[in-house]
Amino acid sequence: MRILVLSDIHANLAALDAVLDAAPAVDETWVTGDIVGYGPEPDAVVESLRERRVIAVRGNHDAAAVGGDEIDYFNEDARRAMLWTRGVISDNTRVWLAALPERVVREGFTLAHGSPRDPIWEYVTTVPVARASFDAMATHHGVIGHTHRPAAFLNDDGVLSLMAPAAGSVLKFGTRRVLLNAGSVGQPRDGINTAAWMTLDTDAGTATWQRTPYDIASVQVAMRRAALPEFLRDRLAYGG
Ligand code: ZN
């Protein structure tokens, strides 16, 4: 099965559209959370994903958008953007986001936003946390998001390694256990400002990471119009 994996779209419709234009034909699209928050077009992004019939899990921003107390742990800019998001999303968007599960098991993968152990909040950035994630997964493999940085953790019989995939990187994991992060479509934080995404071929046992440029300036204009925080607008330009 061929799968497109998207994460942390964050209501950035221009980035999502660019990725969907660039992506190959796939059998399924998986979304590892944070569909809304930060960005200016939450309803349009959710509508696009609904039309595509994606398989998605809930991120901390999605939970906050539908009234969750996750907002109490946000920094000031994230909180301002979330209050704006709560005020503009439609009932349809709210109902769809509220129905997202925290974890999904599919094709031998566990899908979670943060980590398989703590799907809403935990950041998997280190080998010890990745080891706890492997231990917490009932499946052989996992896909996660939340860090906004492409990454792959490999588990060779208990020996773990961390890889930072570049655009065009192909990982042939075969039968080795892996925990994969596609990076962020709508707000990359690895110092590169293009939208990050990943494809999986579960028959070949491969993961491929890609980057796609999009019209950042148009998103910044929409964010200015919505009076979203300046820092959130600026960071799109430098991918940090
Ligand atoms: Zn996020």
Short mmCIF file of C-alpha atoms and ligand atoms in Angstrom, two decimals:
data_model
loop_
_atom_site.label_atom_id
_atom_site.label_comp_id
_atom_site.label_asym_id
_atom_site.label_seq_id
_atom_site.Cartn_x
_atom_site.Cartn_y
_atom_site.Cartn_z
CA MET A 1 0.00 0.00 0.00
CA ARG A 2 1.20 3.52 -0.84
CA ILE A 3 0.50 6.13 1.81
CA LEU A 4 0.94 9.91 1.97
CA VAL A 5 1.79 11.03 5.52
CA LEU A 6 1.07 14.63 6.55
CA SER A 7 1.55 16.25 9.95
CA ASP A 8 1.18 19.61 11.66
CA ILE A 9 -0.65 21.32 8.80
CA HIS A 10 -1.74 24.05 11.23
CA ALA A 11 -4.45 25.66 9.08
CA ASN A 12 -1.95 26.50 6.32
CA LEU A 13 -4.04 25.86 3.20
CA ALA A 14 -1.43 27.14 0.69
CA ALA A 15 1.14 24.68 2.05
CA LEU A 16 -1.38 21.82 2.05
CA ASP A 17 -2.49 22.54 -1.53
CA ALA A 18 1.13 22.67 -2.73
CA VAL A 19 1.88 19.32 -1.10
CA LEU A 20 -1.25 17.66 -2.50
CA ASP A 21 -0.32 18.96 -5.98
CA ALA A 22 3.22 17.59 -5.68
CA ALA A 23 2.38 14.24 -4.06
CA PRO A 24 2.06 11.07 -6.14
CA ALA A 25 -1.15 9.04 -6.33
CA VAL A 26 -1.58 7.04 -3.12
CA ASP A 27 -3.98 4.52 -1.63
CA GLU A 28 -4.44 6.39 1.65
CA THR A 29 -3.51 9.67 3.34
CA TRP A 30 -2.59 9.64 7.02
CA VAL A 31 -2.52 12.83 9.12
CA THR A 32 -0.71 12.80 12.46
CA GLY A 33 -2.46 15.72 14.12
CA ASP A 34 -2.32 19.48 14.60
CA ILE A 35 -4.56 20.13 11.64
CA VAL A 36 -5.55 23.56 12.95
CA GLY A 37 -3.99 26.22 15.21
CA TYR A 38 -1.47 28.97 14.32
CA GLY A 39 -2.62 29.35 10.69
CA PRO A 40 -5.34 31.41 9.00
CA GLU A 41 -7.57 28.84 7.21
CA PRO A 42 -8.77 26.10 9.59
CA ASP A 43 -12.14 25.45 7.91
CA ALA A 44 -10.69 25.15 4.40
CA VAL A 45 -7.95 22.78 5.57
CA VAL A 46 -10.43 20.54 7.38
CA GLU A 47 -12.74 20.58 4.34
CA SER A 48 -9.88 19.49 2.07
CA LEU A 49 -8.94 16.64 4.40
CA ARG A 50 -12.56 15.54 4.74
CA GLU A 51 -12.95 15.41 0.94
CA ARG A 52 -9.80 13.32 0.76
CA ARG A 53 -11.15 10.93 3.42
CA VAL A 54 -7.91 10.99 5.36
CA ILE A 55 -7.16 8.83 8.38
CA ALA A 56 -6.24 11.30 11.10
CA VAL A 57 -5.43 11.51 14.80
CA ARG A 58 -5.87 14.40 17.22
CA GLY A 59 -3.10 16.82 18.11
CA ASN A 60 -2.86 19.16 21.08
CA HIS A 61 -4.04 22.09 18.92
CA ASP A 62 -7.00 20.08 17.57
CA ALA A 63 -7.99 19.20 21.13
CA ALA A 64 -7.70 22.84 22.24
CA ALA A 65 -9.73 24.03 19.24
CA VAL A 66 -12.77 22.09 20.38
CA GLY A 67 -12.60 23.45 23.91
CA GLY A 68 -9.97 21.24 25.55
CA ASP A 69 -7.95 22.59 28.50
CA GLU A 70 -4.77 21.96 26.47
CA ILE A 71 -4.92 25.71 25.78
CA ASP A 72 -3.85 26.31 29.42
CA TYR A 73 -0.39 24.94 28.52
CA PHE A 74 0.10 27.07 25.38
CA ASN A 75 2.52 29.98 25.19
CA GLU A 76 1.07 33.46 24.65
CA ASP A 77 1.23 33.45 20.82
CA ALA A 78 -0.21 29.93 20.53
CA ARG A 79 -2.95 30.88 22.98
CA ARG A 80 -3.89 34.03 21.03
CA ALA A 81 -4.00 32.06 17.78
CA MET A 82 -6.09 29.35 19.43
CA LEU A 83 -8.65 31.82 20.80
CA TRP A 84 -8.93 33.22 17.25
CA THR A 85 -9.30 29.66 15.86
CA ARG A 86 -12.04 28.82 18.36
CA GLY A 87 -13.91 31.94 17.32
CA VAL A 88 -13.88 31.32 13.56
CA ILE A 89 -14.25 27.57 12.99
CA SER A 90 -17.57 26.25 11.75
CA ASP A 91 -19.72 23.72 13.55
CA ASN A 92 -18.78 21.13 10.89
CA THR A 93 -15.09 21.67 11.56
CA ARG A 94 -15.62 21.45 15.31
CA VAL A 95 -17.59 18.19 15.05
CA TRP A 96 -14.98 16.62 12.72
CA LEU A 97 -12.06 17.63 14.95
CA ALA A 98 -13.85 16.48 18.11
CA ALA A 99 -14.31 13.00 16.63
CA LEU A 100 -10.60 12.43 15.94
CA PRO A 101 -9.12 9.56 17.96
CA GLU A 102 -5.83 9.88 19.88
CA ARG A 103 -4.36 6.78 18.26
CA VAL A 104 -5.08 4.73 15.14
CA VAL A 105 -3.62 1.33 14.21
CA ARG A 106 -3.30 0.77 10.48
CA GLU A 107 -1.17 -1.50 8.26
CA GLY A 108 1.15 -2.43 11.12
CA PHE A 109 1.66 1.22 12.16
CA THR A 110 0.47 3.12 15.23
CA LEU A 111 -0.49 6.71 14.32
CA ALA A 112 -0.15 9.27 17.11
CA HIS A 113 0.55 13.01 17.26
CA GLY A 114 3.03 13.27 20.15
CA SER A 115 4.08 9.73 20.98
CA PRO A 116 2.41 6.32 21.17
CA ARG A 117 2.83 6.56 24.98
CA ASP A 118 1.40 10.08 25.40
CA PRO A 119 -0.29 10.94 22.09
CA ILE A 120 -1.26 14.53 22.83
CA TRP A 121 1.81 16.02 24.51
CA GLU A 122 5.02 13.98 24.49
CA TYR A 123 7.77 15.09 22.08
CA VAL A 124 9.86 12.25 20.65
CA THR A 125 13.20 13.97 20.08
CA THR A 126 15.61 11.65 21.91
CA VAL A 127 16.54 7.98 21.79
CA PRO A 128 15.36 7.26 25.38
CA VAL A 129 11.91 8.68 24.64
CA ALA A 130 11.82 6.78 21.35
CA ARG A 131 12.66 3.58 23.23
CA ALA A 132 9.68 4.18 25.55
CA SER A 133 7.53 4.75 22.45
CA PHE A 134 8.60 1.44 20.90
CA ASP A 135 7.80 -0.28 24.21
CA ALA A 136 4.36 1.40 24.29
CA MET A 137 3.41 0.35 20.74
CA ALA A 138 1.47 -2.83 20.06
CA THR A 139 2.45 -2.50 16.39
CA HIS A 140 5.84 -3.05 14.72
CA HIS A 141 6.02 0.55 13.42
CA GLY A 142 4.77 4.03 14.26
CA VAL A 143 4.26 7.46 12.69
CA ILE A 144 4.25 10.62 14.80
CA GLY A 145 4.41 14.43 14.48
CA HIS A 146 4.39 17.28 17.04
CA THR A 147 8.11 18.22 16.78
CA HIS A 148 7.70 19.83 13.31
CA ARG A 149 11.01 18.17 12.29
CA PRO A 150 11.45 15.20 9.92
CA ALA A 151 13.00 12.25 11.76
CA ALA A 152 13.38 8.48 11.78
CA PHE A 153 14.16 6.29 14.76
CA LEU A 154 15.37 2.80 13.84
CA ASN A 155 15.24 -0.11 16.23
CA ASP A 156 17.62 -2.96 15.35
CA ASP A 157 16.91 -5.58 17.99
CA GLY A 158 17.00 -2.98 20.76
CA VAL A 159 19.84 -0.87 19.33
CA LEU A 160 18.27 2.50 18.49
CA SER A 161 19.50 5.14 16.08
CA LEU A 162 18.13 8.55 15.08
CA MET A 163 18.24 9.88 11.53
CA ALA A 164 17.43 13.36 10.22
CA PRO A 165 16.15 12.81 6.67
CA ALA A 166 16.69 15.48 4.01
CA ALA A 167 14.43 16.18 1.02
CA GLY A 168 14.55 13.13 -1.22
CA SER A 169 15.90 10.81 1.50
CA VAL A 170 14.70 7.23 1.14
CA LEU A 171 14.84 4.86 4.10
CA LYS A 172 14.54 1.16 3.35
CA PHE A 173 13.48 -0.13 6.75
CA GLY A 174 12.33 -3.56 5.62
CA THR A 175 11.54 -5.64 8.71
CA ARG A 176 13.33 -3.32 11.18
CA ARG A 177 11.08 -1.46 13.63
CA VAL A 178 10.78 2.27 12.85
CA LEU A 179 9.17 5.36 14.36
CA LEU A 180 8.84 7.99 11.63
CA ASN A 181 8.09 11.72 11.63
CA ALA A 182 7.11 13.38 8.34
CA GLY A 183 7.92 16.89 9.61
CA SER A 184 5.44 19.76 9.36
CA VAL A 185 3.42 20.80 6.32
CA GLY A 186 2.31 24.16 7.67
CA GLN A 187 5.00 25.37 10.09
CA PRO A 188 8.38 23.61 9.63
CA ARG A 189 10.88 24.17 12.46
CA ASP A 190 14.05 22.59 11.08
CA GLY A 191 15.41 25.78 9.55
CA ILE A 192 13.94 25.01 6.11
CA ASN A 193 10.81 26.94 5.12
CA THR A 194 9.33 24.49 2.57
CA ALA A 195 6.42 22.17 3.46
CA ALA A 196 7.58 18.76 4.71
CA TRP A 197 5.85 15.46 3.93
CA MET A 198 6.51 11.75 3.57
CA THR A 199 5.34 8.77 1.59
CA LEU A 200 5.32 5.14 2.73
CA ASP A 201 5.36 2.02 0.61
CA THR A 202 4.36 -0.74 3.01
CA ASP A 203 5.02 -3.51 0.46
CA ALA A 204 8.57 -2.35 -0.31
CA GLY A 205 9.19 -1.28 3.32
CA THR A 206 10.35 2.21 2.37
CA ALA A 207 9.78 5.76 3.60
CA THR A 208 10.58 8.80 1.43
CA TRP A 209 10.75 12.38 2.74
CA GLN A 210 10.01 15.36 0.51
CA ARG A 211 9.86 19.18 0.66
CA THR A 212 7.61 21.45 -1.40
CA PRO A 213 7.80 25.25 -1.71
CA TYR A 214 4.59 27.27 -1.39
CA ASP A 215 3.54 30.92 -1.41
CA ILE A 216 4.56 31.88 2.14
CA ALA A 217 3.87 35.59 1.56
CA SER A 218 0.20 34.94 0.77
CA VAL A 219 -0.22 33.06 4.06
CA GLN A 220 1.48 35.89 5.94
CA VAL A 221 -0.95 38.38 4.36
CA ALA A 222 -3.92 36.26 5.48
CA MET A 223 -2.43 36.00 8.98
CA ARG A 224 -1.94 39.78 9.17
CA ARG A 225 -5.55 40.30 8.11
CA ALA A 226 -6.68 37.93 10.86
CA ALA A 227 -4.41 39.78 13.35
CA LEU A 228 -2.59 36.56 14.20
CA PRO A 229 0.66 37.06 16.19
CA GLU A 230 3.62 38.57 14.31
CA PHE A 231 6.04 35.89 15.51
CA LEU A 232 3.85 33.16 14.00
CA ARG A 233 3.83 35.02 10.66
CA ASP A 234 7.57 35.63 10.65
CA ARG A 235 8.62 32.09 11.54
CA LEU A 236 7.07 30.72 8.33
CA ALA A 237 9.73 32.61 6.35
CA TYR A 238 12.70 31.04 8.11
CA GLY A 239 11.21 27.68 9.03
CA GLY A 240 12.06 27.98 12.70
ZN ZN B 1 2.10 21.19 15.88
#
